[in-house]
PDB file of C-alpha atoms in Angstrom:
ATOM      1  CA  MET A   1       0.000   0.000   0.000  1.00 98.00           C
ATOM      2  CA  ILE A   2       1.174   3.515  -0.838  1.00 98.00           C
ATOM      3  CA  LEU A   3       0.122   6.820   0.726  1.00 99.00           C
ATOM      4  CA  ILE A   4       0.430   9.777  -1.629  1.00 98.00           C
ATOM      5  CA  LYS A   5       0.122  13.447  -0.683  1.00 98.00           C
ATOM      6  CA  LEU A   6      -0.656  15.827  -3.547  1.00 98.00           C
ATOM      7  CA  GLY A   7       0.760  19.138  -2.402  1.00 95.00           C
ATOM      8  CA  GLY A   8      -1.338  22.254  -2.768  1.00 95.00           C
ATOM      9  CA  SER A   9       1.600  23.913  -4.513  1.00 92.00           C
ATOM     10  CA  ILE A  10       1.344  21.530  -7.464  1.00 95.00           C
ATOM     11  CA  ILE A  11      -2.429  21.003  -7.787  1.00 97.00           C
ATOM     12  CA  THR A  12      -3.129  24.760  -7.607  1.00 97.00           C
ATOM     13  CA  ASN A  13      -1.415  28.010  -8.458  1.00 94.00           C
ATOM     14  CA  LYS A  14      -0.567  28.945  -4.883  1.00 82.00           C
ATOM     15  CA  GLN A  15       0.270  32.518  -5.822  1.00 85.00           C
ATOM     16  CA  LYS A  16      -3.116  33.080  -7.485  1.00 92.00           C
ATOM     17  CA  PRO A  17      -6.177  32.581  -5.240  1.00 95.00           C
ATOM     18  CA  LEU A  18      -8.725  29.891  -6.120  1.00 96.00           C
ATOM     19  CA  THR A  19      -6.885  28.658  -9.199  1.00 97.00           C
ATOM     20  CA  PRO A  20      -6.562  24.900  -9.796  1.00 98.00           C
ATOM     21  CA  ASN A  21      -3.719  23.551 -11.905  1.00 97.00           C
ATOM     22  CA  VAL A  22      -5.929  21.220 -13.914  1.00 97.00           C
ATOM     23  CA  SER A  23      -3.154  20.222 -16.303  1.00 97.00           C
ATOM     24  CA  ALA A  24      -0.890  19.118 -13.449  1.00 97.00           C
ATOM     25  CA  ILE A  25      -3.742  17.269 -11.745  1.00 98.00           C
ATOM     26  CA  ASN A  26      -4.534  15.317 -14.919  1.00 98.00           C
ATOM     27  CA  LYS A  27      -0.865  14.428 -15.474  1.00 97.00           C
ATOM     28  CA  ILE A  28      -0.552  13.159 -11.908  1.00 97.00           C
ATOM     29  CA  VAL A  29      -3.703  11.060 -12.167  1.00 98.00           C
ATOM     30  CA  ILE A  30      -2.458   9.477 -15.400  1.00 97.00           C
ATOM     31  CA  GLN A  31       0.705   8.420 -13.557  1.00 97.00           C
ATOM     32  CA  LEU A  32      -1.324   7.086 -10.629  1.00 97.00           C
ATOM     33  CA  LYS A  33      -3.073   4.698 -13.029  1.00 96.00           C
ATOM     34  CA  LYS A  34       0.242   2.895 -13.516  1.00 97.00           C
ATOM     35  CA  ILE A  35       0.519   1.893  -9.853  1.00 97.00           C
ATOM     36  CA  ARG A  36      -0.323  -1.782  -9.318  1.00 96.00           C
ATOM     37  CA  GLU A  37      -1.061  -1.796  -5.608  1.00 98.00           C
ATOM     38  CA  PRO A  38      -3.621  -0.096  -3.342  1.00 98.00           C
ATOM     39  CA  ILE A  39      -3.146   3.659  -2.968  1.00 99.00           C
ATOM     40  CA  ILE A  40      -4.606   6.285  -0.672  1.00 99.00           C
ATOM     41  CA  ILE A  41      -4.531   9.936  -1.709  1.00 99.00           C
ATOM     42  CA  VAL A  42      -4.435  13.031   0.481  1.00 99.00           C
ATOM     43  CA  HIS A  43      -4.379  16.509  -1.017  1.00 98.00           C
ATOM     44  CA  GLY A  44      -3.597  19.931   0.351  1.00 97.00           C
ATOM     45  CA  GLY A  45      -5.517  23.179   0.117  1.00 96.00           C
ATOM     46  CA  GLY A  46      -3.197  25.250  -2.041  1.00 95.00           C
ATOM     47  CA  SER A  47      -4.735  28.492  -3.225  1.00 96.00           C
ATOM     48  CA  PHE A  48      -8.174  27.313  -2.070  1.00 97.00           C
ATOM     49  CA  GLY A  49      -8.113  26.337   1.610  1.00 96.00           C
ATOM     50  CA  HIS A  50      -4.863  28.140   2.411  1.00 94.00           C
ATOM     51  CA  TYR A  51      -6.051  31.348   0.797  1.00 95.00           C
ATOM     52  CA  TRP A  52      -9.192  31.547   2.929  1.00 97.00           C
ATOM     53  CA  SER A  53      -7.387  30.347   6.052  1.00 96.00           C
ATOM     54  CA  VAL A  54      -5.057  33.321   5.758  1.00 95.00           C
ATOM     55  CA  ARG A  55      -7.919  35.708   5.027  1.00 96.00           C
ATOM     56  CA  TYR A  56      -9.760  34.590   8.174  1.00 98.00           C
ATOM     57  CA  ASP A  57      -6.593  34.174  10.277  1.00 97.00           C
ATOM     58  CA  MET A  58      -7.170  30.481  10.975  1.00 98.00           C
ATOM     59  CA  HIS A  59      -4.405  28.108  12.082  1.00 96.00           C
ATOM     60  CA  THR A  60      -3.622  24.581  13.258  1.00 95.00           C
ATOM     61  CA  LYS A  61      -4.025  25.666  16.884  1.00 96.00           C
ATOM     62  CA  PRO A  62      -7.643  25.270  18.101  1.00 97.00           C
ATOM     63  CA  ALA A  63      -9.340  28.620  18.730  1.00 98.00           C
ATOM     64  CA  LYS A  64     -12.658  30.440  18.391  1.00 98.00           C
ATOM     65  CA  TYR A  65     -12.309  31.349  14.737  1.00 98.00           C
ATOM     66  CA  SER A  66     -14.878  33.130  12.589  1.00 97.00           C
ATOM     67  CA  LYS A  67     -17.854  30.877  11.844  1.00 98.00           C
ATOM     68  CA  LYS A  68     -18.052  32.339   8.367  1.00 98.00           C
ATOM     69  CA  GLY A  69     -14.358  31.567   7.937  1.00 98.00           C
ATOM     70  CA  VAL A  70     -14.976  27.957   8.943  1.00 98.00           C
ATOM     71  CA  ALA A  71     -17.798  27.668   6.414  1.00 98.00           C
ATOM     72  CA  VAL A  72     -15.834  29.324   3.614  1.00 98.00           C
ATOM     73  CA  VAL A  73     -12.708  27.202   4.139  1.00 98.00           C
ATOM     74  CA  LYS A  74     -14.731  23.966   4.215  1.00 98.00           C
ATOM     75  CA  ASN A  75     -16.633  24.953   1.082  1.00 98.00           C
ATOM     76  CA  SER A  76     -13.415  25.798  -0.780  1.00 98.00           C
ATOM     77  CA  MET A  77     -11.894  22.421   0.097  1.00 98.00           C
ATOM     78  CA  VAL A  78     -14.998  20.601  -1.125  1.00 98.00           C
ATOM     79  CA  GLU A  79     -14.702  22.582  -4.368  1.00 98.00           C
ATOM     80  CA  LEU A  80     -11.033  21.650  -4.851  1.00 98.00           C
ATOM     81  CA  ASN A  81     -11.713  18.044  -3.901  1.00 99.00           C
ATOM     82  CA  LYS A  82     -14.425  17.808  -6.570  1.00 98.00           C
ATOM     83  CA  ILE A  83     -11.999  19.072  -9.213  1.00 98.00           C
ATOM     84  CA  ILE A  84      -9.612  16.271  -8.271  1.00 98.00           C
ATOM     85  CA  LEU A  85     -12.350  13.628  -8.139  1.00 99.00           C
ATOM     86  CA  ASP A  86     -13.546  14.724 -11.584  1.00 98.00           C
ATOM     87  CA  SER A  87     -10.024  14.233 -12.944  1.00 98.00           C
ATOM     88  CA  PHE A  88      -9.917  10.719 -11.497  1.00 98.00           C
ATOM     89  CA  LEU A  89     -13.210   9.818 -13.157  1.00 98.00           C
ATOM     90  CA  LYS A  90     -12.186  11.418 -16.447  1.00 97.00           C
ATOM     91  CA  ASN A  91      -9.058   9.255 -16.459  1.00 96.00           C
ATOM     92  CA  GLU A  92     -10.942   6.079 -15.491  1.00 96.00           C
ATOM     93  CA  LEU A  93      -9.841   5.790 -11.876  1.00 97.00           C
ATOM     94  CA  ASN A  94     -12.508   5.236  -9.235  1.00 98.00           C
ATOM     95  CA  PRO A  95     -12.124   7.750  -6.389  1.00 98.00           C
ATOM     96  CA  TYR A  96     -13.772   7.382  -2.996  1.00 99.00           C
ATOM     97  CA  CYS A  97     -14.288  10.809  -1.444  1.00 98.00           C
ATOM     98  CA  LEU A  98     -13.113  10.682   2.161  1.00 98.00           C
ATOM     99  CA  PRO A  99     -13.556  13.919   4.162  1.00 98.00           C
ATOM    100  CA  PRO A 100     -11.389  13.872   7.307  1.00 98.00           C
ATOM    101  CA  THR A 101     -14.544  13.982   9.434  1.00 97.00           C
ATOM    102  CA  ASP A 102     -15.060  10.348   8.346  1.00 98.00           C
ATOM    103  CA  PHE A 103     -12.152   9.221  10.536  1.00 98.00           C
ATOM    104  CA  MET A 104     -11.414  12.156  12.872  1.00 97.00           C
ATOM    105  CA  PHE A 105     -13.314  13.182  15.991  1.00 94.00           C
ATOM    106  CA  SER A 106     -12.162  16.520  17.346  1.00 91.00           C
ATOM    107  CA  ASP A 107      -8.362  16.174  17.033  1.00 93.00           C
ATOM    108  CA  LYS A 108      -8.255  12.394  17.496  1.00 96.00           C
ATOM    109  CA  ALA A 109      -8.194   9.727  14.811  1.00 98.00           C
ATOM    110  CA  ASP A 110     -10.541   6.755  15.065  1.00 98.00           C
ATOM    111  CA  ALA A 111      -8.145   3.853  14.441  1.00 98.00           C
ATOM    112  CA  LYS A 112     -10.975   1.523  13.424  1.00 98.00           C
ATOM    113  CA  LYS A 113     -12.208   4.003  10.812  1.00 98.00           C
ATOM    114  CA  VAL A 114      -8.672   4.563   9.530  1.00 98.00           C
ATOM    115  CA  LYS A 115      -8.171   0.822   9.074  1.00 98.00           C
ATOM    116  CA  GLU A 116     -11.379   0.738   7.036  1.00 98.00           C
ATOM    117  CA  ILE A 117      -9.734   3.170   4.601  1.00 99.00           C
ATOM    118  CA  ALA A 118      -7.138   0.499   3.806  1.00 98.00           C
ATOM    119  CA  LYS A 119      -9.921  -2.016   3.152  1.00 99.00           C
ATOM    120  CA  ILE A 120     -11.581   0.410   0.740  1.00 99.00           C
ATOM    121  CA  ALA A 121      -8.291   0.814  -1.132  1.00 99.00           C
ATOM    122  CA  LYS A 122      -7.753  -2.946  -1.299  1.00 98.00           C
ATOM    123  CA  ASP A 123     -11.266  -3.335  -2.730  1.00 98.00           C
ATOM    124  CA  GLY A 124     -10.205  -1.364  -5.802  1.00 97.00           C
ATOM    125  CA  LEU A 125     -11.330   2.174  -5.013  1.00 98.00           C
ATOM    126  CA  VAL A 126      -8.985   5.097  -4.390  1.00 99.00           C
ATOM    127  CA  PRO A 127      -9.727   6.886  -1.102  1.00 99.00           C
ATOM    128  CA  VAL A 128      -9.155  10.626  -1.514  1.00 99.00           C
ATOM    129  CA  SER A 129      -8.947  12.721   1.646  1.00 99.00           C
ATOM    130  CA  TYR A 130      -7.837  16.310   2.159  1.00 98.00           C
ATOM    131  CA  GLY A 131      -6.799  18.957   4.652  1.00 98.00           C
ATOM    132  CA  ASP A 132      -9.743  20.822   6.159  1.00 98.00           C
ATOM    133  CA  VAL A 133     -11.016  22.881   9.083  1.00 98.00           C
ATOM    134  CA  LEU A 134     -12.465  20.718  11.852  1.00 98.00           C
ATOM    135  CA  TRP A 135     -14.531  21.240  14.973  1.00 97.00           C
ATOM    136  CA  HIS A 136     -12.495  20.803  18.142  1.00 97.00           C
ATOM    137  CA  GLY A 137     -15.224  21.218  20.735  1.00 93.00           C
ATOM    138  CA  LYS A 138     -16.243  24.068  23.053  1.00 92.00           C
ATOM    139  CA  ASN A 139     -16.820  26.430  20.131  1.00 95.00           C
ATOM    140  CA  LYS A 140     -13.269  25.967  18.845  1.00 98.00           C
ATOM    141  CA  PHE A 141     -12.025  24.904  15.412  1.00 98.00           C
ATOM    142  CA  TYR A 142      -8.627  24.136  13.888  1.00 98.00           C
ATOM    143  CA  ILE A 143      -6.942  23.504  10.557  1.00 98.00           C
ATOM    144  CA  LEU A 144      -6.057  19.844  10.019  1.00 98.00           C
ATOM    145  CA  SER A 145      -3.399  19.869   7.319  1.00 96.00           C
ATOM    146  CA  GLY A 146      -3.030  17.239   4.638  1.00 96.00           C
ATOM    147  CA  ASP A 147       0.512  16.642   5.902  1.00 95.00           C
ATOM    148  CA  ARG A 148      -0.818  15.884   9.370  1.00 97.00           C
ATOM    149  CA  ILE A 149      -3.336  13.468   7.857  1.00 98.00           C
ATOM    150  CA  MET A 150      -0.424  11.704   6.141  1.00 98.00           C
ATOM    151  CA  GLY A 151       1.259  11.255   9.509  1.00 97.00           C
ATOM    152  CA  ILE A 152      -1.926   9.944  11.108  1.00 98.00           C
ATOM    153  CA  LEU A 153      -2.631   7.438   8.322  1.00 98.00           C
ATOM    154  CA  ALA A 154       0.985   6.274   8.107  1.00 97.00           C
ATOM    155  CA  LYS A 155       1.213   5.622  11.841  1.00 97.00           C
ATOM    156  CA  ILE A 156      -1.864   3.391  11.824  1.00 98.00           C
ATOM    157  CA  LEU A 157      -1.702   1.767   8.379  1.00 98.00           C
ATOM    158  CA  LYS A 158       2.084   1.245   8.058  1.00 98.00           C
ATOM    159  CA  PRO A 159       2.184   1.725   4.247  1.00 98.00           C
ATOM    160  CA  ARG A 160       5.068   0.475   2.119  1.00 97.00           C
ATOM    161  CA  LEU A 161       5.723   4.033   0.952  1.00 97.00           C
ATOM    162  CA  ALA A 162       4.610   7.562   1.833  1.00 96.00           C
ATOM    163  CA  ILE A 163       5.139   9.926  -1.090  1.00 95.00           C
ATOM    164  CA  PHE A 164       4.849  13.720  -1.084  1.00 94.00           C
ATOM    165  CA  VAL A 165       4.239  15.171  -4.568  1.00 93.00           C
ATOM    166  CA  LEU A 166       5.553  18.749  -4.630  1.00 84.00           C
ATOM    167  CA  SER A 167       6.227  21.598  -7.041  1.00 56.00           C
ATOM    168  CA  VAL A 168       9.973  21.442  -6.259  1.00 53.00           C
ATOM    169  CA  ASP A 169      12.567  18.724  -6.834  1.00 50.00           C
ATOM    170  CA  GLY A 170      12.962  17.974  -3.139  1.00 50.00           C
ATOM    171  CA  VAL A 171      14.332  19.475   0.073  1.00 56.00           C
ATOM    172  CA  TYR A 172      17.145  21.933  -0.595  1.00 53.00           C
ATOM    173  CA  SER A 173      20.131  22.322   1.722  1.00 54.00           C
ATOM    174  CA  ASP A 174      20.816  25.654   0.020  1.00 58.00           C
ATOM    175  CA  MET A 175      18.172  27.703  -1.806  1.00 54.00           C
ATOM    176  CA  LYS A 176      20.772  29.462  -3.985  1.00 66.00           C
ATOM    177  CA  THR A 177      22.498  26.367  -5.329  1.00 63.00           C
ATOM    178  CA  LYS A 178      19.335  24.205  -5.186  1.00 63.00           C
ATOM    179  CA  LYS A 179      21.407  21.374  -3.728  1.00 61.00           C
ATOM    180  CA  ILE A 180      19.057  18.548  -2.783  1.00 62.00           C
ATOM    181  CA  LEU A 181      19.156  16.674   0.520  1.00 59.00           C
ATOM    182  CA  TYR A 182      18.653  12.991  -0.277  1.00 52.00           C
ATOM    183  CA  GLU A 183      18.623  12.009   3.382  1.00 56.00           C
ATOM    184  CA  ILE A 184      17.658  13.989   6.468  1.00 53.00           C
ATOM    185  CA  LYS A 185      18.983  13.009   9.863  1.00 58.00           C
ATOM    186  CA  GLY A 186      18.358  14.342  13.348  1.00 56.00           C
ATOM    187  CA  GLN A 187      17.052  17.857  13.827  1.00 55.00           C
ATOM    188  CA  GLN A 188      18.291  19.568  10.681  1.00 52.00           C
ATOM    189  CA  THR A 189      16.836  23.052  10.309  1.00 52.00           C
ATOM    190  CA  VAL A 190      14.214  23.512   7.623  1.00 53.00           C
ATOM    191  CA  ILE A 191      12.764  26.887   6.650  1.00 49.00           C
ATOM    192  CA  SER A 192       9.663  27.359   4.522  1.00 49.00           C
ATOM    193  CA  GLU A 193       9.636  30.594   2.541  1.00 47.00           C
ATOM    194  CA  VAL A 194       6.016  30.353   1.412  1.00 47.00           C
ATOM    195  CA  LYS A 195       4.385  32.876   3.726  1.00 48.00           C
ATOM    196  CA  MET A 196       0.880  31.941   2.596  1.00 47.00           C
ATOM    197  CA  ASP A 197       1.221  28.455   4.088  1.00 50.00           C
ATOM    198  CA  VAL A 198      -0.558  28.343   7.468  1.00 53.00           C
ATOM    199  CA  THR A 199      -0.098  24.576   7.898  1.00 46.00           C
ATOM    200  CA  GLY A 200       3.665  24.376   8.373  1.00 45.00           C
ATOM    201  CA  GLY A 201       5.080  24.226   4.854  1.00 52.00           C
ATOM    202  CA  MET A 202       8.101  22.031   4.120  1.00 48.00           C
ATOM    203  CA  ALA A 203       8.979  21.742   7.802  1.00 49.00           C
ATOM    204  CA  ARG A 204       5.651  20.053   8.517  1.00 48.00           C
ATOM    205  CA  LYS A 205       6.070  17.690   5.546  1.00 48.00           C
ATOM    206  CA  ILE A 206       9.455  16.559   6.812  1.00 47.00           C
ATOM    207  CA  LYS A 207       8.198  16.136  10.362  1.00 51.00           C
ATOM    208  CA  GLU A 208       5.296  13.939   9.240  1.00 46.00           C
ATOM    209  CA  ALA A 209       7.481  11.970   6.810  1.00 49.00           C
ATOM    210  CA  MET A 210       9.935  11.136   9.586  1.00 45.00           C
TER     211      MET A 210
END
């Protein structure tokens, strides 16, 4: 089984609000068709969810955020998710829409529900989940990032591989030379320069991958 995270930076134009990168999405889906084992997909918010999260000052820390902001962020993620599901269907893959509320309660994962996701994948469908804003209880909400979902699923399902599809070649040790780190050990410092990213950027991806 393989877990695959489609980064918001590649499935949308992150510098232009509410703009999907349909061409990139279709190319990725075509490649996914070549995989001969069960896969589970998670996608980020890109210029959809991230854009509105910034506008309404919403973060991964639970707080009493704007109710309208909660509604707008959730709606934008449903919109982006549908674009991705449509691409799957167009390219003859069978997606299974999986909002994080299907396996998360507050900020806790339901292990039994998560294990059911693997069964769905093994039955020939492709579960597709995504980062979203979730209710935390006591009138508080929080942003659950796609990267965090990857960590949650990987811990419970123990996939053969966890792949992060990004708009860059990898993790750079130096932004000027674009030298790629092929292995990360210990507590190496990672800095994300994408200020629009409220979910942790590259640092979060590395943390969840490790």
